[in-house]
PDB file of N, CA and C in Angstrom:
ATOM      1  N   MET A   1       9.210  -7.066  -9.874  1.00 68.00           N
ATOM      2  CA  MET A   1       8.698  -8.363  -9.227  1.00 68.00           C
ATOM      3  C   MET A   1       7.359  -8.105  -8.812  1.00 68.00           C
ATOM      4  N   PHE A   2       6.963  -7.207  -8.098  1.00 81.00           N
ATOM      5  CA  PHE A   2       5.613  -6.767  -7.510  1.00 81.00           C
ATOM      6  C   PHE A   2       4.746  -5.938  -8.543  1.00 81.00           C
ATOM      7  N   ALA A   3       5.445  -5.393  -9.523  1.00 90.00           N
ATOM      8  CA  ALA A   3       4.640  -4.486 -10.524  1.00 90.00           C
ATOM      9  C   ALA A   3       3.423  -5.046 -10.791  1.00 90.00           C
ATOM     10  N   GLU A   4       3.200  -6.262 -11.292  1.00 94.00           N
ATOM     11  CA  GLU A   4       1.967  -6.941 -11.835  1.00 94.00           C
ATOM     12  C   GLU A   4       0.952  -7.020 -10.712  1.00 94.00           C
ATOM     13  N   ARG A   5       1.387  -7.278  -9.540  1.00 95.00           N
ATOM     14  CA  ARG A   5       0.546  -7.349  -8.364  1.00 95.00           C
ATOM     15  C   ARG A   5       0.038  -6.002  -7.899  1.00 95.00           C
ATOM     16  N   ILE A   6       0.931  -5.104  -7.779  1.00 96.00           N
ATOM     17  CA  ILE A   6       0.534  -3.711  -7.423  1.00 96.00           C
ATOM     18  C   ILE A   6      -0.461  -3.184  -8.419  1.00 96.00           C
ATOM     19  N   ALA A   7      -0.353  -3.462  -9.743  1.00 95.00           N
ATOM     20  CA  ALA A   7      -1.280  -3.018 -10.708  1.00 95.00           C
ATOM     21  C   ALA A   7      -2.599  -3.340 -10.465  1.00 95.00           C
ATOM     22  N   LYS A   8      -2.824  -4.507  -9.629  1.00 97.00           N
ATOM     23  CA  LYS A   8      -4.189  -4.850  -9.465  1.00 97.00           C
ATOM     24  C   LYS A   8      -4.916  -4.336  -8.234  1.00 97.00           C
ATOM     25  N   LEU A   9      -4.062  -3.589  -7.475  1.00 97.00           N
ATOM     26  CA  LEU A   9      -4.655  -2.890  -6.356  1.00 97.00           C
ATOM     27  C   LEU A   9      -5.495  -1.598  -6.656  1.00 97.00           C
ATOM     28  N   THR A  10      -6.662  -1.392  -6.054  1.00 98.00           N
ATOM     29  CA  THR A  10      -7.486  -0.327  -6.202  1.00 98.00           C
ATOM     30  C   THR A  10      -6.716   0.906  -5.680  1.00 98.00           C
ATOM     31  N   GLU A  11      -7.222   2.064  -6.004  1.00 98.00           N
ATOM     32  CA  GLU A  11      -6.662   3.242  -5.512  1.00 98.00           C
ATOM     33  C   GLU A  11      -7.026   3.414  -3.908  1.00 98.00           C
ATOM     34  N   LYS A  12      -8.186   2.863  -3.650  1.00 98.00           N
ATOM     35  CA  LYS A  12      -8.583   2.854  -2.167  1.00 98.00           C
ATOM     36  C   LYS A  12      -7.729   1.914  -1.413  1.00 98.00           C
ATOM     37  N   GLU A  13      -7.335   0.758  -2.022  1.00 98.00           N
ATOM     38  CA  GLU A  13      -6.434  -0.143  -1.269  1.00 98.00           C
ATOM     39  C   GLU A  13      -5.064   0.480  -1.089  1.00 98.00           C
ATOM     40  N   ARG A  14      -4.567   1.227  -2.017  1.00 98.00           N
ATOM     41  CA  ARG A  14      -3.236   1.936  -2.035  1.00 98.00           C
ATOM     42  C   ARG A  14      -3.494   2.991  -0.995  1.00 98.00           C
ATOM     43  N   GLU A  15      -4.477   3.790  -0.909  1.00 98.00           N
ATOM     44  CA  GLU A  15      -4.641   4.699   0.053  1.00 98.00           C
ATOM     45  C   GLU A  15      -4.540   4.309   1.367  1.00 98.00           C
ATOM     46  N   VAL A  16      -5.006   3.076   1.708  1.00 98.00           N
ATOM     47  CA  VAL A  16      -5.024   2.506   3.037  1.00 98.00           C
ATOM     48  C   VAL A  16      -3.548   2.070   3.312  1.00 98.00           C
ATOM     49  N   LEU A  17      -3.060   1.437   2.440  1.00 98.00           N
ATOM     50  CA  LEU A  17      -1.611   0.884   2.646  1.00 98.00           C
ATOM     51  C   LEU A  17      -0.607   2.117   2.912  1.00 98.00           C
ATOM     52  N   ARG A  18      -0.952   3.302   2.118  1.00 97.00           N
ATOM     53  CA  ARG A  18       0.030   4.442   2.435  1.00 97.00           C
ATOM     54  C   ARG A  18      -0.228   4.994   3.900  1.00 97.00           C
ATOM     55  N   LEU A  19      -1.430   4.895   4.423  1.00 98.00           N
ATOM     56  CA  LEU A  19      -1.618   5.203   5.884  1.00 98.00           C
ATOM     57  C   LEU A  19      -1.034   4.169   6.838  1.00 98.00           C
ATOM     58  N   VAL A  20      -1.165   2.961   6.401  1.00 98.00           N
ATOM     59  CA  VAL A  20      -0.492   1.934   7.234  1.00 98.00           C
ATOM     60  C   VAL A  20       1.013   2.105   7.236  1.00 98.00           C
ATOM     61  N   GLN A  21       1.722   2.619   6.142  1.00 97.00           N
ATOM     62  CA  GLN A  21       3.090   2.927   6.133  1.00 97.00           C
ATOM     63  C   GLN A  21       3.369   4.037   7.088  1.00 97.00           C
ATOM     64  N   ARG A  22       2.450   4.788   7.349  1.00 97.00           N
ATOM     65  CA  ARG A  22       2.617   5.919   8.306  1.00 97.00           C
ATOM     66  C   ARG A  22       2.448   5.470   9.671  1.00 97.00           C
ATOM     67  N   ARG A  23       2.269   4.224   9.928  1.00 97.00           N
ATOM     68  CA  ARG A  23       2.030   3.479  11.157  1.00 97.00           C
ATOM     69  C   ARG A  23       0.696   3.824  11.884  1.00 97.00           C
ATOM     70  N   LEU A  24      -0.374   4.102  11.067  1.00 98.00           N
ATOM     71  CA  LEU A  24      -1.602   4.407  11.632  1.00 98.00           C
ATOM     72  C   LEU A  24      -2.218   3.003  11.812  1.00 98.00           C
ATOM     73  N   THR A  25      -3.110   3.001  12.903  1.00 98.00           N
ATOM     74  CA  THR A  25      -3.950   1.825  13.069  1.00 98.00           C
ATOM     75  C   THR A  25      -5.280   1.922  12.228  1.00 98.00           C
ATOM     76  N   SER A  26      -6.005   0.806  12.125  1.00 98.00           N
ATOM     77  CA  SER A  26      -7.248   0.726  11.355  1.00 98.00           C
ATOM     78  C   SER A  26      -8.220   1.706  12.187  1.00 98.00           C
ATOM     79  N   LYS A  27      -8.173   1.786  13.469  1.00 98.00           N
ATOM     80  CA  LYS A  27      -8.984   2.722  14.131  1.00 98.00           C
ATOM     81  C   LYS A  27      -8.601   4.149  13.843  1.00 98.00           C
ATOM     82  N   GLU A  28      -7.350   4.510  13.592  1.00 98.00           N
ATOM     83  CA  GLU A  28      -7.004   5.846  13.161  1.00 98.00           C
ATOM     84  C   GLU A  28      -7.277   6.163  11.766  1.00 98.00           C
ATOM     85  N   ILE A  29      -7.178   5.213  10.935  1.00 98.00           N
ATOM     86  CA  ILE A  29      -7.444   5.366   9.436  1.00 98.00           C
ATOM     87  C   ILE A  29      -8.834   5.610   9.155  1.00 98.00           C
ATOM     88  N   ALA A  30      -9.579   4.905   9.850  1.00 98.00           N
ATOM     89  CA  ALA A  30     -11.135   4.857   9.455  1.00 98.00           C
ATOM     90  C   ALA A  30     -11.759   6.407   9.533  1.00 98.00           C
ATOM     91  N   PRO A  31     -11.586   7.147  10.474  1.00 98.00           N
ATOM     92  CA  PRO A  31     -12.175   8.471  10.624  1.00 98.00           C
ATOM     93  C   PRO A  31     -11.531   9.383   9.378  1.00 98.00           C
ATOM     94  N   ARG A  32     -10.226   9.105   9.238  1.00 97.00           N
ATOM     95  CA  ARG A  32      -9.653  10.024   8.118  1.00 97.00           C
ATOM     96  C   ARG A  32     -10.104   9.830   6.736  1.00 97.00           C
ATOM     97  N   LEU A  33     -10.681   8.518   6.450  1.00 98.00           N
ATOM     98  CA  LEU A  33     -11.091   8.227   5.207  1.00 98.00           C
ATOM     99  C   LEU A  33     -12.679   8.268   5.254  1.00 98.00           C
ATOM    100  N   GLY A  34     -13.287   8.402   6.455  1.00 98.00           N
ATOM    101  CA  GLY A  34     -14.757   8.472   6.625  1.00 98.00           C
ATOM    102  C   GLY A  34     -15.389   7.116   6.349  1.00 98.00           C
ATOM    103  N   ILE A  35     -14.646   6.150   6.665  1.00 98.00           N
ATOM    104  CA  ILE A  35     -15.214   4.716   6.458  1.00 98.00           C
ATOM    105  C   ILE A  35     -15.086   4.012   7.757  1.00 98.00           C
ATOM    106  N   THR A  36     -15.637   2.810   8.046  1.00 98.00           N
ATOM    107  CA  THR A  36     -15.662   2.037   9.167  1.00 98.00           C
ATOM    108  C   THR A  36     -14.380   1.284   9.342  1.00 98.00           C
ATOM    109  N   ILE A  37     -14.055   0.879  10.458  1.00 98.00           N
ATOM    110  CA  ILE A  37     -12.848   0.128  10.778  1.00 98.00           C
ATOM    111  C   ILE A  37     -13.019  -1.090  10.022  1.00 98.00           C
ATOM    112  N   ASP A  38     -14.090  -1.771   9.886  1.00 98.00           N
ATOM    113  CA  ASP A  38     -14.226  -3.020   9.115  1.00 98.00           C
ATOM    114  C   ASP A  38     -13.838  -2.855   7.640  1.00 98.00           C
ATOM    115  N   ALA A  39     -14.254  -1.668   7.143  1.00 98.00           N
ATOM    116  CA  ALA A  39     -13.931  -1.347   5.694  1.00 98.00           C
ATOM    117  C   ALA A  39     -12.504  -1.195   5.502  1.00 98.00           C
ATOM    118  N   VAL A  40     -11.844  -0.500   6.494  1.00 98.00           N
ATOM    119  CA  VAL A  40     -10.334  -0.402   6.548  1.00 98.00           C
ATOM    120  C   VAL A  40      -9.620  -1.658   6.442  1.00 98.00           C
ATOM    121  N   ASP A  41     -10.084  -2.610   7.285  1.00 98.00           N
ATOM    122  CA  ASP A  41      -9.552  -4.084   7.446  1.00 98.00           C
ATOM    123  C   ASP A  41      -9.850  -4.819   6.203  1.00 98.00           C
ATOM    124  N   ALA A  42     -10.969  -4.572   5.584  1.00 98.00           N
ATOM    125  CA  ALA A  42     -11.309  -5.269   4.295  1.00 98.00           C
ATOM    126  C   ALA A  42     -10.298  -4.869   3.167  1.00 98.00           C
ATOM    127  N   ARG A  43     -10.075  -3.596   3.140  1.00 98.00           N
ATOM    128  CA  ARG A  43      -9.273  -2.980   2.053  1.00 98.00           C
ATOM    129  C   ARG A  43      -7.799  -3.641   2.302  1.00 98.00           C
ATOM    130  N   ILE A  44      -7.426  -3.658   3.612  1.00 98.00           N
ATOM    131  CA  ILE A  44      -6.093  -4.163   3.867  1.00 98.00           C
ATOM    132  C   ILE A  44      -5.970  -5.610   3.486  1.00 98.00           C
ATOM    133  N   LYS A  45      -6.994  -6.334   3.911  1.00 98.00           N
ATOM    134  CA  LYS A  45      -6.972  -7.849   3.600  1.00 98.00           C
ATOM    135  C   LYS A  45      -6.940  -8.024   2.137  1.00 98.00           C
ATOM    136  N   ASN A  46      -7.685  -7.243   1.329  1.00 98.00           N
ATOM    137  CA  ASN A  46      -7.668  -7.425  -0.006  1.00 98.00           C
ATOM    138  C   ASN A  46      -6.398  -7.062  -0.716  1.00 98.00           C
ATOM    139  N   ALA A  47      -5.776  -5.999  -0.139  1.00 98.00           N
ATOM    140  CA  ALA A  47      -4.534  -5.647  -0.761  1.00 98.00           C
ATOM    141  C   ALA A  47      -3.379  -6.668  -0.471  1.00 98.00           C
ATOM    142  N   THR A  48      -3.373  -7.113   0.788  1.00 98.00           N
ATOM    143  CA  THR A  48      -2.333  -8.134   1.128  1.00 98.00           C
ATOM    144  C   THR A  48      -2.502  -9.513   0.311  1.00 98.00           C
ATOM    145  N   ARG A  49      -3.747  -9.780   0.128  1.00 98.00           N
ATOM    146  CA  ARG A  49      -4.155 -11.012  -0.628  1.00 98.00           C
ATOM    147  C   ARG A  49      -3.653 -10.880  -2.082  1.00 98.00           C
ATOM    148  N   LYS A  50      -3.807  -9.627  -2.664  1.00 97.00           N
ATOM    149  CA  LYS A  50      -3.466  -9.391  -4.044  1.00 97.00           C
ATOM    150  C   LYS A  50      -1.820  -9.321  -4.296  1.00 97.00           C
ATOM    151  N   LEU A  51      -1.234  -8.724  -3.071  1.00 97.00           N
ATOM    152  CA  LEU A  51       0.112  -8.786  -3.244  1.00 97.00           C
ATOM    153  C   LEU A  51       0.865 -10.039  -2.843  1.00 97.00           C
ATOM    154  N   GLY A  52       0.071 -10.958  -1.985  1.00 96.00           N
ATOM    155  CA  GLY A  52       0.640 -12.275  -1.647  1.00 96.00           C
ATOM    156  C   GLY A  52       1.543 -11.991  -0.426  1.00 96.00           C
ATOM    157  N   ILE A  53       1.258 -10.917   0.269  1.00 96.00           N
ATOM    158  CA  ILE A  53       2.018 -10.537   1.523  1.00 96.00           C
ATOM    159  C   ILE A  53       1.074 -10.498   2.752  1.00 96.00           C
ATOM    160  N   PRO A  54       1.172 -11.552   3.630  1.00 94.00           N
ATOM    161  CA  PRO A  54       0.147 -11.518   4.689  1.00 94.00           C
ATOM    162  C   PRO A  54       0.353 -10.425   5.776  1.00 94.00           C
ATOM    163  N   ASP A  55       1.515  -9.834   5.846  1.00 96.00           N
ATOM    164  CA  ASP A  55       1.711  -8.816   6.834  1.00 96.00           C
ATOM    165  C   ASP A  55       1.441  -7.371   6.251  1.00 96.00           C
ATOM    166  N   ARG A  56       0.499  -6.747   6.987  1.00 97.00           N
ATOM    167  CA  ARG A  56       0.074  -5.284   6.345  1.00 97.00           C
ATOM    168  C   ARG A  56       1.127  -4.402   6.381  1.00 97.00           C
ATOM    169  N   GLY A  57       2.033  -4.427   7.354  1.00 97.00           N
ATOM    170  CA  GLY A  57       3.250  -3.588   7.283  1.00 97.00           C
ATOM    171  C   GLY A  57       4.262  -3.755   6.247  1.00 97.00           C
ATOM    172  N   LYS A  58       4.480  -5.067   5.922  1.00 97.00           N
ATOM    173  CA  LYS A  58       5.325  -5.288   4.799  1.00 97.00           C
ATOM    174  C   LYS A  58       4.694  -5.107   3.486  1.00 97.00           C
ATOM    175  N   ALA A  59       3.388  -5.356   3.358  1.00 97.00           N
ATOM    176  CA  ALA A  59       2.677  -4.942   2.236  1.00 97.00           C
ATOM    177  C   ALA A  59       2.717  -3.359   1.847  1.00 97.00           C
ATOM    178  N   ALA A  60       2.503  -2.625   2.950  1.00 97.00           N
ATOM    179  CA  ALA A  60       2.697  -1.132   2.890  1.00 97.00           C
ATOM    180  C   ALA A  60       4.108  -0.713   2.342  1.00 97.00           C
ATOM    181  N   LEU A  61       5.027  -1.441   2.855  1.00 97.00           N
ATOM    182  CA  LEU A  61       6.484  -1.212   2.489  1.00 97.00           C
ATOM    183  C   LEU A  61       6.726  -1.364   1.101  1.00 97.00           C
ATOM    184  N   VAL A  62       6.196  -2.503   0.533  1.00 96.00           N
ATOM    185  CA  VAL A  62       6.351  -2.970  -0.805  1.00 96.00           C
ATOM    186  C   VAL A  62       5.723  -1.829  -1.706  1.00 96.00           C
ATOM    187  N   LEU A  63       4.600  -1.470  -1.338  1.00 97.00           N
ATOM    188  CA  LEU A  63       3.983  -0.347  -2.044  1.00 97.00           C
ATOM    189  C   LEU A  63       4.731   0.910  -2.055  1.00 97.00           C
ATOM    190  N   ALA A  64       5.213   1.299  -0.942  1.00 95.00           N
ATOM    191  CA  ALA A  64       5.917   2.566  -0.718  1.00 95.00           C
ATOM    192  C   ALA A  64       7.347   2.417  -1.609  1.00 95.00           C
ATOM    193  N   ASP A  65       7.972   1.343  -1.540  1.00 93.00           N
ATOM    194  CA  ASP A  65       9.175   1.221  -2.405  1.00 93.00           C
ATOM    195  C   ASP A  65       8.855   1.290  -3.956  1.00 93.00           C
ATOM    196  N   PHE A  66       7.782   0.697  -4.358  1.00 93.00           N
ATOM    197  CA  PHE A  66       7.306   0.637  -5.744  1.00 93.00           C
ATOM    198  C   PHE A  66       7.029   2.122  -6.108  1.00 93.00           C
ATOM    199  N   GLU A  67       6.342   2.913  -5.341  1.00 92.00           N
ATOM    200  CA  GLU A  67       5.900   4.341  -5.717  1.00 92.00           C
ATOM    201  C   GLU A  67       7.053   5.068  -5.696  1.00 92.00           C
ATOM    202  N   ALA A  68       8.040   4.878  -4.774  1.00 89.00           N
ATOM    203  CA  ALA A  68       9.365   5.722  -4.842  1.00 89.00           C
ATOM    204  C   ALA A  68      10.073   5.424  -6.143  1.00 89.00           C
ATOM    205  N   GLU A  69      10.199   4.200  -6.524  1.00 81.00           N
ATOM    206  CA  GLU A  69      10.908   3.891  -7.675  1.00 81.00           C
ATOM    207  C   GLU A  69      10.270   4.442  -8.929  1.00 81.00           C
ATOM    208  N   GLU A  70       8.933   4.534  -8.893  1.00 72.00           N
ATOM    209  CA  GLU A  70       8.150   5.179 -10.079  1.00 72.00           C
ATOM    210  C   GLU A  70       8.484   6.590 -10.153  1.00 72.00           C
ATOM    211  N   ALA A  71       8.542   7.189  -8.887  1.00 62.00           N
ATOM    212  CA  ALA A  71       8.793   8.722  -8.940  1.00 62.00           C
ATOM    213  C   ALA A  71      10.230   9.096  -9.242  1.00 62.00           C
ATOM    214  N   TYR A  72      11.202   8.274  -8.766  1.00 61.00           N
ATOM    215  CA  TYR A  72      12.570   8.594  -8.919  1.00 61.00           C
ATOM    216  C   TYR A  72      13.236   7.392  -9.494  1.00 61.00           C
ATOM    217  N   PRO A  73      12.972   7.011 -10.833  1.00 60.00           N
ATOM    218  CA  PRO A  73      13.650   5.833 -11.269  1.00 60.00           C
ATOM    219  C   PRO A  73      15.194   5.951 -11.342  1.00 60.00           C
ATOM    220  N   GLN A  74      15.862   4.797 -11.233  1.00 61.00           N
ATOM    221  CA  GLN A  74      17.298   4.915 -11.177  1.00 61.00           C
ATOM    222  C   GLN A  74      17.884   5.395 -12.497  1.00 61.00           C
ATOM    223  N   GLN A  75      18.944   6.040 -12.355  1.00 61.00           N
ATOM    224  CA  GLN A  75      19.531   6.690 -13.540  1.00 61.00           C
ATOM    225  C   GLN A  75      20.783   5.683 -13.897  1.00 61.00           C
ATOM    226  N   VAL A  76      20.845   5.298 -15.186  1.00 58.00           N
ATOM    227  CA  VAL A  76      21.809   4.539 -15.629  1.00 58.00           C
ATOM    228  C   VAL A  76      22.868   5.447 -16.470  1.00 58.00           C
ATOM    229  N   TYR A  77      24.098   5.360 -15.835  1.00 61.00           N
ATOM    230  CA  TYR A  77      25.252   6.154 -16.344  1.00 61.00           C
ATOM    231  C   TYR A  77      26.243   5.307 -17.173  1.00 61.00           C
ATOM    232  N   LEU A  78      26.529   5.612 -18.392  1.00 58.00           N
ATOM    233  CA  LEU A  78      27.401   4.785 -19.130  1.00 58.00           C
ATOM    234  C   LEU A  78      28.825   5.580 -19.192  1.00 58.00           C
TER     235      LEU A  78
END
């Protein structure tokens, strides 16, 4: 469902959402990435807009679930 939207995210937007998933604030993320708090917030805003999810935590969760599914696809046994 979200695959097409997630494909539109830049790697930098994904990187920020991964840190949001770890419950870091914009203030904590900024020095880790060597960018300003405003740049962090801009990346989050762009990512949430692309995903159509206004909540940063929920957007991070959607990305985490998607990446987990890519890493470990469900097996189908017949």
